PDB file of C-alpha atoms in Angstrom:
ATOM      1  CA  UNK A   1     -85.356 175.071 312.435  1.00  0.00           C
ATOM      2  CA  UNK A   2     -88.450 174.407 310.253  1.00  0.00           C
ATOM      3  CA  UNK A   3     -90.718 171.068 311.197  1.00  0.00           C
ATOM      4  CA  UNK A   4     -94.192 169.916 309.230  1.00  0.00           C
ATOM      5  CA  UNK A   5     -96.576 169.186 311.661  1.00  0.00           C
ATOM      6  CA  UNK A   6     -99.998 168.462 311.617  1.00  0.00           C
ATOM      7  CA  UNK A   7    -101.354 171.973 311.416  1.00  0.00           C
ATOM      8  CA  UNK A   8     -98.497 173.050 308.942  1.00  0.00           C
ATOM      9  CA  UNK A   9     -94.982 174.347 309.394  1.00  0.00           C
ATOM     10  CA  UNK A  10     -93.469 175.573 312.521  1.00  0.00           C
ATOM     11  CA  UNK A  11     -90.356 177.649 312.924  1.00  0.00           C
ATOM     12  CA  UNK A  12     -88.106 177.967 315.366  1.00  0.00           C
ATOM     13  CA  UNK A  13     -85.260 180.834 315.674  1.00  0.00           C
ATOM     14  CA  UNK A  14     -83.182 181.434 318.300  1.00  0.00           C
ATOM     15  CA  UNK A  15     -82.444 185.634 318.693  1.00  0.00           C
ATOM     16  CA  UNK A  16     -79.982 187.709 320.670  1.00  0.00           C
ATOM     17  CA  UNK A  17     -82.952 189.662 321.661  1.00  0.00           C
ATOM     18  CA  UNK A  18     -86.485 190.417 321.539  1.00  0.00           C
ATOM     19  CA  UNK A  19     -85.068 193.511 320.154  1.00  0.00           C
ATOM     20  CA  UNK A  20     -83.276 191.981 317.282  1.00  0.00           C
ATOM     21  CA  UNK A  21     -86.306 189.988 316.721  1.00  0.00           C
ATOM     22  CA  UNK A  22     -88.678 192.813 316.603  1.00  0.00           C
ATOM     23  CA  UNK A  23     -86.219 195.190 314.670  1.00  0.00           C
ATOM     24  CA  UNK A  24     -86.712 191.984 311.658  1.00  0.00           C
ATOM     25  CA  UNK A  25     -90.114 191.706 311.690  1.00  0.00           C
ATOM     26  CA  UNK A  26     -90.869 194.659 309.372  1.00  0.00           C
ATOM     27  CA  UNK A  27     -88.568 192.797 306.932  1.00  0.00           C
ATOM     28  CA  UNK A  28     -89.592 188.999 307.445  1.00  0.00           C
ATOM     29  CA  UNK A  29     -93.445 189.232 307.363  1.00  0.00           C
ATOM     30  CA  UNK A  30     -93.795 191.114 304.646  1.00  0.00           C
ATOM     31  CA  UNK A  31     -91.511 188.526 302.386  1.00  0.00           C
ATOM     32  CA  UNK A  32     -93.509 185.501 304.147  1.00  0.00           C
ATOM     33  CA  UNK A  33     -96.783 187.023 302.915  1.00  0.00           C
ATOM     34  CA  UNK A  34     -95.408 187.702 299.454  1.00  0.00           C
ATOM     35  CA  UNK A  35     -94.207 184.029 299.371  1.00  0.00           C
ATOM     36  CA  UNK A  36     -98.165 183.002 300.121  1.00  0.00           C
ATOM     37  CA  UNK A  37     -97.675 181.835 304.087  1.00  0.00           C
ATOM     38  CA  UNK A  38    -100.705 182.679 306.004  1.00  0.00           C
ATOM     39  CA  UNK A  39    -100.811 185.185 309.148  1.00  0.00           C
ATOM     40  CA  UNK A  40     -99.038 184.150 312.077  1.00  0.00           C
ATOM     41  CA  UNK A  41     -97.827 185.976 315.737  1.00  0.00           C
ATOM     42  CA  UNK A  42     -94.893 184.661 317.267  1.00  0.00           C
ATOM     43  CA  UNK A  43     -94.580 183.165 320.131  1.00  0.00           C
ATOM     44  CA  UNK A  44     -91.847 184.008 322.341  1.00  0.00           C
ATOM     45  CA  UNK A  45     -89.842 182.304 325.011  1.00  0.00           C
ATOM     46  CA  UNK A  46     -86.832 182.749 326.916  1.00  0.00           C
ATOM     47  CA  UNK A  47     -84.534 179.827 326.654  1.00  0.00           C
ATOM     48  CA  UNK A  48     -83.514 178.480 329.651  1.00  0.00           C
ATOM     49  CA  UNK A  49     -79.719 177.326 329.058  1.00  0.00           C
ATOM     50  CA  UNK A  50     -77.726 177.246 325.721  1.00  0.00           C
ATOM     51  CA  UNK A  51     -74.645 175.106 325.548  1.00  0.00           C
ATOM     52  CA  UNK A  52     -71.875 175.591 322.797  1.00  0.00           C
ATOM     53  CA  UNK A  53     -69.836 172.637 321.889  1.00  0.00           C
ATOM     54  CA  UNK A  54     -65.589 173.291 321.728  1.00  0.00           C
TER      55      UNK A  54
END
């Protein structure tokens, strides 16, 4: 999920793991630099409940 707010663009993703997440980051940051986004860390949290419709 991507949202303008007013001090730019969040993004939200939802990962199996940190590990997943961290084994992407060599690929993702260097594409968002090349695409001009500025430097950002991610913030991590562990989400609470997750409910699946069907």
């Amino acid at each position: 999920m991507a949202v303008v707010t007013a001090d730019g663009l969040r993004v939200v993703d939802v990962w199996e793991s940190r590990e997943a997440l961290e084994a992407y980051l060599p690929v993702i940051v260097p594409a968002t630099k090349a695409a001009g986004f500025p430097d950002a860390s991610p913030r991590l949290s562990e989400i609470h409940n997750v409910v699946i419709p069907g």
